[in-house]
mmCIF file of C-alpha atoms in Angstrom:
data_model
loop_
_atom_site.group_PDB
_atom_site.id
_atom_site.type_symbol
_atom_site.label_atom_id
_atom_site.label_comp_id
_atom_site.label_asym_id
_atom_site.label_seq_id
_atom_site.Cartn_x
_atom_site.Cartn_y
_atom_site.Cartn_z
ATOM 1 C CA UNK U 1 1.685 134.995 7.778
ATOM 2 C CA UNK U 2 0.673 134.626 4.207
ATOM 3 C CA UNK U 3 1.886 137.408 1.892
ATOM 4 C CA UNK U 4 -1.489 138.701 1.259
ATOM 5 C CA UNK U 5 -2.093 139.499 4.643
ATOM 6 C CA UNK U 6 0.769 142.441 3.625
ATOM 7 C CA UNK U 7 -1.056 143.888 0.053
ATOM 8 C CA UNK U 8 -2.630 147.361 0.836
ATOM 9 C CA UNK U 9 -5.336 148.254 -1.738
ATOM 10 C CA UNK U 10 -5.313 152.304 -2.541
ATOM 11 C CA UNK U 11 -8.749 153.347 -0.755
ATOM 12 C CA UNK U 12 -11.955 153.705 -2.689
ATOM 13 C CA UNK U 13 -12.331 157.358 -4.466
ATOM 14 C CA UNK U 14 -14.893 159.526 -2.769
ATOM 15 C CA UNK U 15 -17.348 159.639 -5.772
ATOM 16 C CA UNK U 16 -17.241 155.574 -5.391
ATOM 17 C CA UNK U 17 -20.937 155.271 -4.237
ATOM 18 C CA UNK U 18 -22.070 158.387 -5.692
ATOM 19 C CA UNK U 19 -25.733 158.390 -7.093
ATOM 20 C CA UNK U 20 -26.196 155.078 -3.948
ATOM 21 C CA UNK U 21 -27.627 155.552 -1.282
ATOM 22 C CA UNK U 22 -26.774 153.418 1.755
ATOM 23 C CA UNK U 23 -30.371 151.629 1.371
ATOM 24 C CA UNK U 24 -29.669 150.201 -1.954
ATOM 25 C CA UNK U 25 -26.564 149.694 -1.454
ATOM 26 C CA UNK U 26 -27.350 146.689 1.405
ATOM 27 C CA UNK U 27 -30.030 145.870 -1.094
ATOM 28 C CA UNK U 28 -27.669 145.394 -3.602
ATOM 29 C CA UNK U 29 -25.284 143.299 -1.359
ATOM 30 C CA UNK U 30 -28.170 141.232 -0.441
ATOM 31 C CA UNK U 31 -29.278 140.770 -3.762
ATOM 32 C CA UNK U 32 -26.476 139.486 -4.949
ATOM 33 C CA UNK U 33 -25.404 137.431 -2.374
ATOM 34 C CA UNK U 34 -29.032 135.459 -2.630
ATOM 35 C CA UNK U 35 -27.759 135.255 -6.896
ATOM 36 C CA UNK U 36 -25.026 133.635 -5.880
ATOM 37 C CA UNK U 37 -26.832 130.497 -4.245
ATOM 38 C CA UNK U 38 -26.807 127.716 -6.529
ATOM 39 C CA UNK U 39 -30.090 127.376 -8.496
ATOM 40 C CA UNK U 40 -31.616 131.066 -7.853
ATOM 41 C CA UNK U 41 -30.127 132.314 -11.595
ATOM 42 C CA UNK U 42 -31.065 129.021 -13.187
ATOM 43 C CA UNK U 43 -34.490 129.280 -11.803
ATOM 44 C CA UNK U 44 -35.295 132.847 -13.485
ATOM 45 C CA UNK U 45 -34.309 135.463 -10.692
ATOM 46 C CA UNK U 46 -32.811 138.413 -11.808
ATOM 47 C CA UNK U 47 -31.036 140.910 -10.277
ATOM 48 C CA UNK U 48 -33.943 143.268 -10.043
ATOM 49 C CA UNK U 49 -36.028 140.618 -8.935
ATOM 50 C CA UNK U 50 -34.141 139.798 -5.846
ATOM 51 C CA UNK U 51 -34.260 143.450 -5.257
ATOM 52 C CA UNK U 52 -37.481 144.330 -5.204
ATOM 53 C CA UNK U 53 -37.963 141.467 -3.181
ATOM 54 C CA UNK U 54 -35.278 142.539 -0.273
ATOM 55 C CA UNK U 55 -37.021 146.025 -0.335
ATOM 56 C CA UNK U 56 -40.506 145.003 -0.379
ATOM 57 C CA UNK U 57 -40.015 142.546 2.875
ATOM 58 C CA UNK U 58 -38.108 145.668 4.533
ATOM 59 C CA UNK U 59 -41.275 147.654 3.872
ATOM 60 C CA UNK U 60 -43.488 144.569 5.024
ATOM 61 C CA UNK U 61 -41.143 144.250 8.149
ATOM 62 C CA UNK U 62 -41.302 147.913 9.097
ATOM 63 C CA UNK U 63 -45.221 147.798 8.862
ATOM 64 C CA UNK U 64 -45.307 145.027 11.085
ATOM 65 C CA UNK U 65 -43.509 146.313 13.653
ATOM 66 C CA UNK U 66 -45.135 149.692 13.350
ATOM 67 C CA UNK U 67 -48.529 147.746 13.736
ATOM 68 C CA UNK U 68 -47.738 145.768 16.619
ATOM 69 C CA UNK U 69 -46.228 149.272 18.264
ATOM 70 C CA UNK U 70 -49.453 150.633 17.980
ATOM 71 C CA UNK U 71 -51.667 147.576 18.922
ATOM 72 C CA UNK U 72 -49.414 147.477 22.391
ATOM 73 C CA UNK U 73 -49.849 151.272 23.030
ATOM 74 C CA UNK U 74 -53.994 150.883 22.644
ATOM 75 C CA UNK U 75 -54.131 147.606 24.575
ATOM 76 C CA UNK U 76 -51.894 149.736 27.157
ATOM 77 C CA UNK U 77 -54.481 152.847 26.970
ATOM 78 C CA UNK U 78 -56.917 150.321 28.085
ATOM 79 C CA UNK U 79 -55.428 148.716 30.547
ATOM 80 C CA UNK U 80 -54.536 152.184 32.524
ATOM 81 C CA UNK U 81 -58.125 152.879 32.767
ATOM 82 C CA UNK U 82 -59.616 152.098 36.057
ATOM 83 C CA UNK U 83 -62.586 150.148 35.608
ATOM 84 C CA UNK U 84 -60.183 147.994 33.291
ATOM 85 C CA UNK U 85 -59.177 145.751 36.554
ATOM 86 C CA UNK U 86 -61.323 142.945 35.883
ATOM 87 C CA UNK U 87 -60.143 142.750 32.004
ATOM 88 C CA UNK U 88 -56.205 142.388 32.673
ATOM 89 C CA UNK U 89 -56.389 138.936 33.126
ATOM 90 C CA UNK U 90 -58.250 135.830 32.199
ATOM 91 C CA UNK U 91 -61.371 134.812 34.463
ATOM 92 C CA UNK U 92 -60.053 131.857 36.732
ATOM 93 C CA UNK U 93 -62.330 128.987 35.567
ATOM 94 C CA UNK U 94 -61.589 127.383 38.440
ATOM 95 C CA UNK U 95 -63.022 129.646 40.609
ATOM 96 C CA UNK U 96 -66.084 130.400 38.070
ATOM 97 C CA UNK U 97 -66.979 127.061 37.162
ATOM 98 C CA UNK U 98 -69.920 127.530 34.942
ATOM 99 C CA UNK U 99 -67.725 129.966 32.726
ATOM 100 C CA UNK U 100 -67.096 128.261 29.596
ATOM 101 C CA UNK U 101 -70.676 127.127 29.781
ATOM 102 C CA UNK U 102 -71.710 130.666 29.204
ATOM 103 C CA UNK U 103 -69.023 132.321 27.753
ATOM 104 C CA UNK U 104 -67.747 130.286 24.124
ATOM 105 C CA UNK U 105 -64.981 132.522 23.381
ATOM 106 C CA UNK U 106 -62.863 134.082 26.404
ATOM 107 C CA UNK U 107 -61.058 136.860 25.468
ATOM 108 C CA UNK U 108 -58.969 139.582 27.971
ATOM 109 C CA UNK U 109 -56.186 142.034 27.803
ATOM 110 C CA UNK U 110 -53.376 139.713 28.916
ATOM 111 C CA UNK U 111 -54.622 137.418 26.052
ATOM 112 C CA UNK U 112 -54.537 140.258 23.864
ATOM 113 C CA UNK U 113 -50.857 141.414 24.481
ATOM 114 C CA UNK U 114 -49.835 137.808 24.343
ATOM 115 C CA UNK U 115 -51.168 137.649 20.573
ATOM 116 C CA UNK U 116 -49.983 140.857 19.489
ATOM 117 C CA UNK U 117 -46.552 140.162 20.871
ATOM 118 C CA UNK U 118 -45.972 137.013 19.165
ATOM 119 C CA UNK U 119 -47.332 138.661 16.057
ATOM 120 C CA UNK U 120 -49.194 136.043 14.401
ATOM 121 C CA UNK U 121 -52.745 136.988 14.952
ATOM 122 C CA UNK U 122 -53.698 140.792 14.384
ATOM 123 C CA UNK U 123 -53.632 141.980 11.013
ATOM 124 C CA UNK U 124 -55.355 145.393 12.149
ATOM 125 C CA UNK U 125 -56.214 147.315 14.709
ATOM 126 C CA UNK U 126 -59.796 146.524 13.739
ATOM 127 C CA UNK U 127 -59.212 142.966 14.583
ATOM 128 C CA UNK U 128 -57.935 144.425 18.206
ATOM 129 C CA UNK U 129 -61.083 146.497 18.361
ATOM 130 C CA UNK U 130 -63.390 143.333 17.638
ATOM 131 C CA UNK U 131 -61.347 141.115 20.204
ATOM 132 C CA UNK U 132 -62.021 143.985 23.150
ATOM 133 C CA UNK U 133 -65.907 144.920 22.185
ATOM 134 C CA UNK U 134 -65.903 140.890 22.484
ATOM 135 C CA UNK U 135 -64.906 141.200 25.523
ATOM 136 C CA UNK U 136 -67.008 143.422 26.366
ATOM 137 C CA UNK U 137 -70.368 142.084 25.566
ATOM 138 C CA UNK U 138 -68.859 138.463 27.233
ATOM 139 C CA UNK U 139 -68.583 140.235 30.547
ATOM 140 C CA UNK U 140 -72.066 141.860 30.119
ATOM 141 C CA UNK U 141 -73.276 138.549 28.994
ATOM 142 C CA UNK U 142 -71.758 136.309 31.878
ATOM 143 C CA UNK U 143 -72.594 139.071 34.844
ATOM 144 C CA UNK U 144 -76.053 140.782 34.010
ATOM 145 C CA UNK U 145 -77.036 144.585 35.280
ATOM 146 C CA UNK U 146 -76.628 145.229 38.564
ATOM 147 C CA UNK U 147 -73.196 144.130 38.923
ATOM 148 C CA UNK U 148 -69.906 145.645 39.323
ATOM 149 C CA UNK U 149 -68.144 144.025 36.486
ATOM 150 C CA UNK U 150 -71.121 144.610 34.225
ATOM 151 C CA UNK U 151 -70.487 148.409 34.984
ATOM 152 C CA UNK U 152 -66.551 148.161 34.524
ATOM 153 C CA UNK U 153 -68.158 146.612 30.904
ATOM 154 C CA UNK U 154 -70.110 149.530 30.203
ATOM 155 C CA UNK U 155 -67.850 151.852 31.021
ATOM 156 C CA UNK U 156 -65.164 150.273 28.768
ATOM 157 C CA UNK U 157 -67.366 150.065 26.054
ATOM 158 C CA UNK U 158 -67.832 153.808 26.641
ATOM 159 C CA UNK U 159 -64.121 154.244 26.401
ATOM 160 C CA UNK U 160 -63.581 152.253 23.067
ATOM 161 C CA UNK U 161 -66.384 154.377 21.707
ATOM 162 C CA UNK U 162 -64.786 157.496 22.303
ATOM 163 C CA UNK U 163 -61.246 156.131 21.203
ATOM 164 C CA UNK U 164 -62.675 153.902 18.034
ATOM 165 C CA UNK U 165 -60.935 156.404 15.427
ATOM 166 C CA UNK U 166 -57.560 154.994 16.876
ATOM 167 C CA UNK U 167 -58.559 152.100 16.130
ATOM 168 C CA UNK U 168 -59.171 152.807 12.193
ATOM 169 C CA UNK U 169 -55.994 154.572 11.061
#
């Protein structure tokens, strides 16, 4: 063994990160191992730079993942209602043939919970409230009145109305 591996440093004093909290602490330790990297000083980053940086993608990651939390509870509201059967998964195109023909944008809940789980494709919860009115008016469009998924429509719509305020906060 090397003769380092035998040096004991006298421990920190307590007031040593007094006035830090933990937070900027990692910040700090983040910051300046990203100074460190060739190039990152002699391009014009500073130390506060790098950061404000760290702690703005913290906030950015911790509003993304509070946004898809919610989007995955409403899409999960939905789906425990009961006339919500026939919006859990895609229509089977090959069992309605003339689908596509009718319908130009296919959306369901599956879909939904798909998107929102990768991440990449609601911004809002408006944009999740657009994608279900869609649809919706494509299952009112394809069936017509008088028919039992045109009433498990209605009855949805009904239901987003009287939820839509979740929808906007």
């Amino acid at each position: 063994t090397a003769k380092s591996d035998k040096v004991v440093y006298p421990p920190l004093p307590p007031d040593f990160y007094a006035g830090q909290d933990v937070k900027s602490r990692a910040e700090k330790g983040a910051a300046e191992r990203s100074l460190a990297i060739p190039g990152v000083s002699e391009a014009g980053w500073t130390m506060a730079d790098l950061m404000a940086s760290t702690r703005d993608a913290k906030d950015s990651d911790k509003k993304k993942h509070q946004l898809k939390s919610d989007l995955l509870a409403l899409v999960s509201k939905v789906q425990d209602q009961q006339y919500s059967w026939c919006f859990r998964d895609p229509v089977d195109t090959n069992e309605v043939k003339d689908y596509l023909d009718v319908v130009g944008d296919p959306i369901d809940l599956k879909t939904m919970e798909k998107r929102i789980r990768r991440g990449d494709w609601y911004k809002t919860k408006h944009m999740l409230f657009s994608d279900m009115m869609k649809m919706v008016n494509n299952c009112k469009l394809y069936n017509g009145e008088g028919n039992t998924y045109y009433d498990c429509a209605v009855s949805l719509e009904k239901y987003l109305a009287s939820i839509s305020p979740m929808f906007t906060e």
